Coordinates of C-alpha atoms in Angstrom, one line a residue:
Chain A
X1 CA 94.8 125.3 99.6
X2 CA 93.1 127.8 97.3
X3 CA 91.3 130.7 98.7
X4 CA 88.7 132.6 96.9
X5 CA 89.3 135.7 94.7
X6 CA 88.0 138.5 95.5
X7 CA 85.0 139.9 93.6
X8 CA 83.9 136.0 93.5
X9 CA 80.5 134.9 95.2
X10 CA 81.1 133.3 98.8
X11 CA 78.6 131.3 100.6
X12 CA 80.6 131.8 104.2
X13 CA 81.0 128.7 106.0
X14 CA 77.9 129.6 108.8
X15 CA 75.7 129.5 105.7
X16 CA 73.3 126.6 105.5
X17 CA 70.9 126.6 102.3
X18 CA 68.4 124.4 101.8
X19 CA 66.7 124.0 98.2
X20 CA 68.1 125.1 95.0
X21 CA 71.0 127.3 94.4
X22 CA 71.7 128.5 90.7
X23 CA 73.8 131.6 89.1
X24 CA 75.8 132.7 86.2
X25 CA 78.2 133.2 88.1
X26 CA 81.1 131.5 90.0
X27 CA 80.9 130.6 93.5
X28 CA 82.9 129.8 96.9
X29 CA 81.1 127.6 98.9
X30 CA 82.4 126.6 102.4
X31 CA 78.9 126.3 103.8
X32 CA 76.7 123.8 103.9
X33 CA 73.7 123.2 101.4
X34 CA 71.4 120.7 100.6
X35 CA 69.2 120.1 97.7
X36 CA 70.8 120.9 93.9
X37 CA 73.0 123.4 92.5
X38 CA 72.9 124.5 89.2
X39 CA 75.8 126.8 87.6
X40 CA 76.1 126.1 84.2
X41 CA 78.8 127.7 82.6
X42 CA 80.5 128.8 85.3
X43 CA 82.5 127.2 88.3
X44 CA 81.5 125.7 92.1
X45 CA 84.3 125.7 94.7
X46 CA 83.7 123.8 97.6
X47 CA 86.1 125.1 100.6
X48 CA 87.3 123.1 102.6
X49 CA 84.8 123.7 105.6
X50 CA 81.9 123.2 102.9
X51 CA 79.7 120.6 103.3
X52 CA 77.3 119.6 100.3
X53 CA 74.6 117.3 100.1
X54 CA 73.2 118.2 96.8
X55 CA 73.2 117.7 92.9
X56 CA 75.9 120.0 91.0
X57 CA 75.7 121.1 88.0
X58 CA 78.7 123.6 87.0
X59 CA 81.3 124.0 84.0
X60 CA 84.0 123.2 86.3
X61 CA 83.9 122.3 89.9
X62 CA 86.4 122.0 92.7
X63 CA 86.4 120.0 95.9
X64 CA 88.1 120.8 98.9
X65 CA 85.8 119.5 101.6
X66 CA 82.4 117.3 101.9
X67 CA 80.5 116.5 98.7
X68 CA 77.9 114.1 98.9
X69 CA 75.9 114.0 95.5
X70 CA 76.3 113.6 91.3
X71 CA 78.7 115.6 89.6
X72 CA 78.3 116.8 86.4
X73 CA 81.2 119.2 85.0
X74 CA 80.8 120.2 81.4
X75 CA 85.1 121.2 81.7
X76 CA 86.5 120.0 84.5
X77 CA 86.4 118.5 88.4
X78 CA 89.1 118.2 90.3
X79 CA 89.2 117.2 94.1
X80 CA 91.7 118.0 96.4
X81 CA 93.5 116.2 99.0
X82 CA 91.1 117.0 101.6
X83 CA 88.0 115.9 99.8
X84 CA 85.8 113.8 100.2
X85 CA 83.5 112.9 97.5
X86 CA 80.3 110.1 98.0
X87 CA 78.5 110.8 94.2
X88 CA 79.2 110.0 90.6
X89 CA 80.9 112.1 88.5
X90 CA 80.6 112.9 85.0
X91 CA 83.1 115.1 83.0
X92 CA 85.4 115.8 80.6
X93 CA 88.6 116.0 82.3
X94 CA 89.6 115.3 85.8
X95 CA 92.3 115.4 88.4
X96 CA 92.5 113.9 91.9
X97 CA 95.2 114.8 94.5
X98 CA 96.7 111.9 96.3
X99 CA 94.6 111.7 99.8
X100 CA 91.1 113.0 98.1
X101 CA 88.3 110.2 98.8
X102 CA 86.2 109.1 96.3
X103 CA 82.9 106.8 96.7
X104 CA 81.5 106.1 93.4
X105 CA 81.5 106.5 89.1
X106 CA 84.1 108.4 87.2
X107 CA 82.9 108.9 83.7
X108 CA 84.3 110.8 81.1
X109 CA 82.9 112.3 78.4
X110 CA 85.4 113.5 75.4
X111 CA 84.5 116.0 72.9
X112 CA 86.3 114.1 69.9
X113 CA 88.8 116.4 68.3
X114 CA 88.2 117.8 65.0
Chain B
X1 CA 122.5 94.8 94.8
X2 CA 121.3 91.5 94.1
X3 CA 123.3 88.5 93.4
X4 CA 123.7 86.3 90.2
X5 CA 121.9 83.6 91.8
X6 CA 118.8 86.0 93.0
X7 CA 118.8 87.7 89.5
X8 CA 119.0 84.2 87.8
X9 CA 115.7 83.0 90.7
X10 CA 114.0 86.4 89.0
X11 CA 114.1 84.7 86.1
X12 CA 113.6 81.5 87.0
X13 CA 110.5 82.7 89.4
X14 CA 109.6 84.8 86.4
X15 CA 105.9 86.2 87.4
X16 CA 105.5 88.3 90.4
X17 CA 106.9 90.0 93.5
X18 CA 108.1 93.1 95.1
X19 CA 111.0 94.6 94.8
X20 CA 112.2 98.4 96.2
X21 CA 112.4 101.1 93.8
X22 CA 115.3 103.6 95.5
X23 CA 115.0 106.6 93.6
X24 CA 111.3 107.7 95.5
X25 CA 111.5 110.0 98.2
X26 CA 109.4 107.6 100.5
X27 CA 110.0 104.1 100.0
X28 CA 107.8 102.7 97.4
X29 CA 107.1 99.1 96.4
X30 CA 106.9 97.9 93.1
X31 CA 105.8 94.3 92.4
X32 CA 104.8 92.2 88.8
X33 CA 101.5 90.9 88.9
X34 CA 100.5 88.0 86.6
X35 CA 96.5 88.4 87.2
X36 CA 97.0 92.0 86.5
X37 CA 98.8 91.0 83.1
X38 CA 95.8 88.5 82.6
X39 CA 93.2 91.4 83.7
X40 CA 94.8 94.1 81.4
X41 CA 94.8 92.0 78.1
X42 CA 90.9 92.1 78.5
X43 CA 90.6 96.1 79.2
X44 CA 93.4 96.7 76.2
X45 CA 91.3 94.9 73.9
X46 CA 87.3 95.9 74.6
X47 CA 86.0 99.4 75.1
X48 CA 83.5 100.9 77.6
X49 CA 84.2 98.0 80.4
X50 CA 82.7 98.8 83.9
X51 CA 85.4 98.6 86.5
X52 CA 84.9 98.7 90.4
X53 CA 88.0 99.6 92.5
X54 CA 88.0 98.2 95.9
X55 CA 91.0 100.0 97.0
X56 CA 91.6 103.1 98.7
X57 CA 91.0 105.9 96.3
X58 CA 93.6 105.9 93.5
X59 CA 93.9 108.7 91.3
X60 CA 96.7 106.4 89.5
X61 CA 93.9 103.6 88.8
X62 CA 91.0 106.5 87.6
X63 CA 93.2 107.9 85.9
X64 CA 94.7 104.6 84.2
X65 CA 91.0 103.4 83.0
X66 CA 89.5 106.3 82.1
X67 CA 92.6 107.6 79.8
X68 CA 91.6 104.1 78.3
X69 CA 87.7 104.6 77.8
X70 CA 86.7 102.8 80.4
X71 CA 84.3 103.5 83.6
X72 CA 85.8 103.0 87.0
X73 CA 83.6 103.2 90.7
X74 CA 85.7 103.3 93.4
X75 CA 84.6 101.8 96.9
X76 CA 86.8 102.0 99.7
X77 CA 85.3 99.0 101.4
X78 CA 88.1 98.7 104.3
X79 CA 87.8 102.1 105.4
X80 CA 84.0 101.9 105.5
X81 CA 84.2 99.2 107.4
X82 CA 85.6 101.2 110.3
X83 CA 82.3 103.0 110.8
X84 CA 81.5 103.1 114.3
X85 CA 78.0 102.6 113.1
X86 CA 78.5 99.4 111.9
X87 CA 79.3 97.9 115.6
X88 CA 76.7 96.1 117.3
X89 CA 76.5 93.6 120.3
X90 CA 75.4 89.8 119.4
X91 CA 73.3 87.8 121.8
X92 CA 76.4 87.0 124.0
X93 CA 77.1 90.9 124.6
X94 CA 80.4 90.3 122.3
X95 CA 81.0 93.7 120.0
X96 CA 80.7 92.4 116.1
X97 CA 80.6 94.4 113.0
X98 CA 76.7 94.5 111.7
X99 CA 77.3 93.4 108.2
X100 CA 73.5 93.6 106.7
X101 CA 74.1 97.4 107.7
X102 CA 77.4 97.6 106.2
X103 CA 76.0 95.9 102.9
X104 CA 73.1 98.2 102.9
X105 CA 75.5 101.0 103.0
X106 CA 78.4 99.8 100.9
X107 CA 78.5 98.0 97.1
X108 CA 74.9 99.0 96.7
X109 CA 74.6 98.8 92.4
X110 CA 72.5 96.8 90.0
X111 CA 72.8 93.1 89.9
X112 CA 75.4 92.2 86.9
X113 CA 77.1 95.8 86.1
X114 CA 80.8 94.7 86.4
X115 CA 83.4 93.3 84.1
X116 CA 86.2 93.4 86.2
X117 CA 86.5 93.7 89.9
X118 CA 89.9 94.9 91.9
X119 CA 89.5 93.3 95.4
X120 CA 93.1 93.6 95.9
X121 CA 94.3 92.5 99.6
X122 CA 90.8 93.4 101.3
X123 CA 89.7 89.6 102.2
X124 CA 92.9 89.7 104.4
X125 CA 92.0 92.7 106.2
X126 CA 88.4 92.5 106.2
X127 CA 86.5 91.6 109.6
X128 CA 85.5 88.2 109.8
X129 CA 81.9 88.8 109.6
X130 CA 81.8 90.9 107.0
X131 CA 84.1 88.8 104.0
X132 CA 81.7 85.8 102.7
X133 CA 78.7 88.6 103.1
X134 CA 81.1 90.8 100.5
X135 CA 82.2 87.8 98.1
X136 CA 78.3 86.8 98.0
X137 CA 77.3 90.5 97.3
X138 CA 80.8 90.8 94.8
X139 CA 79.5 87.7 93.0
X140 CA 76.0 89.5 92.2
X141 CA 77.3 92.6 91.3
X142 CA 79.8 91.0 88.4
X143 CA 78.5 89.9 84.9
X144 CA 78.7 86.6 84.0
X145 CA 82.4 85.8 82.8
X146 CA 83.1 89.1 84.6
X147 CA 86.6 88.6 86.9
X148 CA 88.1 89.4 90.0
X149 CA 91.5 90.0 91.1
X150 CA 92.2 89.4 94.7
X151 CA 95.4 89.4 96.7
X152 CA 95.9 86.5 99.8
X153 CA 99.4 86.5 101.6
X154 CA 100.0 83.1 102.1
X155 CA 101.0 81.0 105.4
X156 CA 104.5 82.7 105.5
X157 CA 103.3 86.2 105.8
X158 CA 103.0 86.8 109.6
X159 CA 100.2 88.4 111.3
X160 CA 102.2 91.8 111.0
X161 CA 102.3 92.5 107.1
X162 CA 101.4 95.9 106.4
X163 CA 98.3 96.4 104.3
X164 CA 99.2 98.1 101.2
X165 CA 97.1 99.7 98.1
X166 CA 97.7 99.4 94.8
X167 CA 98.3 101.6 92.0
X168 CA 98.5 100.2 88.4
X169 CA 101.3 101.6 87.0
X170 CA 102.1 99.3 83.9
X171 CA 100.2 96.1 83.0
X172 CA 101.5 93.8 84.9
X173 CA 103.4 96.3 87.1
X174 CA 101.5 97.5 90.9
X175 CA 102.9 100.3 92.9
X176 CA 102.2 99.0 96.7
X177 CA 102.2 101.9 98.9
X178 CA 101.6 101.0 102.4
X179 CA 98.3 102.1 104.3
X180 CA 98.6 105.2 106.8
X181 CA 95.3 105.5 108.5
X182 CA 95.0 109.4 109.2
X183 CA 95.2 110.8 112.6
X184 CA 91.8 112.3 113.5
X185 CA 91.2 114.5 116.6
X186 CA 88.3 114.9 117.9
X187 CA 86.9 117.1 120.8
X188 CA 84.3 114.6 123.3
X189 CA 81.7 115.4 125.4
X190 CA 84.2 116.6 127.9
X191 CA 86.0 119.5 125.9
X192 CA 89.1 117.1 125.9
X193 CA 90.5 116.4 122.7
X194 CA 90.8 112.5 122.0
X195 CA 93.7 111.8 119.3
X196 CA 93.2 108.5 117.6
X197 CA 96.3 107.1 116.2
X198 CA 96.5 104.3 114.4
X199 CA 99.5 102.9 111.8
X200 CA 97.0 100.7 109.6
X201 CA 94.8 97.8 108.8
X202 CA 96.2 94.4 110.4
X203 CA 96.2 90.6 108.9
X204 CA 93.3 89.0 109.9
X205 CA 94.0 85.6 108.9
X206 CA 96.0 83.6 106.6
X207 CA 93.5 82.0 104.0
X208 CA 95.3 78.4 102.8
X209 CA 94.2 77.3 99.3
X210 CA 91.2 75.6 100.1
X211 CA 89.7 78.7 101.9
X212 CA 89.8 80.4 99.3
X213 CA 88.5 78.0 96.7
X214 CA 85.5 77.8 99.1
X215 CA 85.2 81.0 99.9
X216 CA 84.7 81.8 96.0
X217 CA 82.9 78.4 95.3
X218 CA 80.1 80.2 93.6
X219 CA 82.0 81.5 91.4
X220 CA 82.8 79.6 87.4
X221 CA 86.6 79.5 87.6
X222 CA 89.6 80.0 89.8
X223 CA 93.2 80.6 89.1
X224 CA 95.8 80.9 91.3
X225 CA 99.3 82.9 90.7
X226 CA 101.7 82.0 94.0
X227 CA 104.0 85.2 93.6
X228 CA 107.5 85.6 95.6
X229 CA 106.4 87.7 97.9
X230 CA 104.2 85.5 99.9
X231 CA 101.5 87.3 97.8
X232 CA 99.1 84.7 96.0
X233 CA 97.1 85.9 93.2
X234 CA 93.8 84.9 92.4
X235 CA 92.1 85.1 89.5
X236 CA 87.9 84.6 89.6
X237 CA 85.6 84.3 87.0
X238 CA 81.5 84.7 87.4

């Protein structure tokens, strides 16, 4: 189970937000929000006590606990083994450990290749 | 090691079954599927299908269709059907699963969005109450000439066959890897921690032909593959 780096923005798991979150930076979430968040070009983690209820937005974003909303990930998603995912998701490239739950779309987009 | 005469059946049987494949670290099924081979001429030959997954999640299936430009939804309808929510008392005080609930919950999309639909084994393991409610909602959300795939065991089966999911590892080869539901501990109103433990989903019934015809009698066609493993394929089309 990944931990965050240090230096990286952390949203600590007795954090609840409510409305819209959105950075230029990368971010830890093992809290809970609800409402949309918006990182684009840079990465959502969502720790494995987080609990989203929310629209994301991000470059790449990673799942290890409660997601319940669309995914759109200009890069990359990929959910963990303790995910669990209720949400389309839209992306480029994905990966899915054996155990993550997933209710709802996978569609990828590919940038054709010159 | 198998015999000349079982290798020389395998032949003679030709379609589907399961056999063991050793070389896994947990046992792992493998079995041929002829709908499967029917179902994968159609996604090797069109772009852009729509595909719903009514198996547990499967990063093997995702990543199978959308490697080939496809869009897959995945619905684990079995599990959601174990939502406490979902039980309710009928007029007799008997518990029964509430299955407007569940189908307000569960396979919600717009009418005719699907080409192809992966039931798998879930009419065997699905409550009572909640199966025709599921095909009639199935054949709504399926275009017309779109197909389904489901999985019956037949009257040889016994009430004990584990439930299994299905991975699509070739195309007309499954990997069956058999259902372990988790272990979830929870703390009750008590303080004292309840442990709920729990191997898997069990047979509910044995469908025979004609159940099945009738319980997809809406649908345009039917096709039946009887595989060796007391497995019989059918083969719906809207």
């Amino acid at each position: 189970m990944s931990t965050p780096a240090s230096g990286l923005a952390q949203i600590g798991k007795s954090v609840f937000i409510k409305g819209e979150l959105s950075g230029s930076e990368d971010l830890y979430l093992d809290g809970q929000v609800e409402g949309s968040i918006a990182l684009k070009g840079n990465s959502l983690t969502v720790g494995p006590n987080g609990q989203v209820k929310a629209s994301v937005e991000a470059k790449g974003v990673v799942v290890q606990g409660k997601l319940e909303g669309n995914v759109q990930a200009s890069d990359r998603v990929e959910l963990r083994k303790s995910a669990i995912v209720t949400g389309d998701i839209t992306t480029q490239r994905i990966s899915i450990e054996e155990g993550a739950y997933l209710k709802g779309k996978v569609d990828i987009h590919r940038t054709d290749a010159k | 090691m198998s015999s000349v005469s079982q290798n020389f059946m395998k032949l003679f049987r030709g379609s589907s079954g399961a056999e063991i494949i050793p070389a896994q670290s947990s046992q792992k099924l493998t079995r041929r599927s002829s709908g499967l081979g029917e179902l994968s001429r159609i996604w090797e030959s069109a772009e852009g299908l729509c595909i719903l997954d009514l198996g547990s999640t499967s990063p093997t299936n995702i990543r199978h269709f959308t490697e080939n430009g496809h869009r897959i939804y995945s619905e684990d309808l079995l599990t959601a059907s174990t939502d406490p929510e979902l039980l309710s008392k009928d007029e007799q005080g008997s518990v029964i699963l509430d299955s407007r609930k569940f189908l307000a919950d569960n396979l919600v999309y717009p009418a005719a969005r699907f080409d192809v639909v992966l039931c798998w084994n879930l009419p065997d393991y699905l409550d009572e109450s909640l199966v025709k409610p599921v095909v009639g909602r199935l054949w709504s959300v399926l275009k017309p000439g779109g197909m389904l795939l489901a999985f019956f065991h037949t009257r040889d089966a016994g009430p004990d066959s584990p439930c299994h999911r299905f991975h699509i590892v070739g195309t007309d080869t499954l990997e069956m890897q058999k259902i372990v539901l988790r272990r979830e501990a929870r703390r009750g109103p008590t303080g004292a921690i309840h442990t709920a433990i729990s191997d898997g989903f069990q047979l509910q019934r044995v469908f025979n032909n004609r159940h099945i015809e009738n319980l997809f009698r809406d649908f345009a066609s039917i096709k039946f593959f009887l595989a060796r493993d007391n497995i019989r394929e059918v083969l719906v089309v809207r």
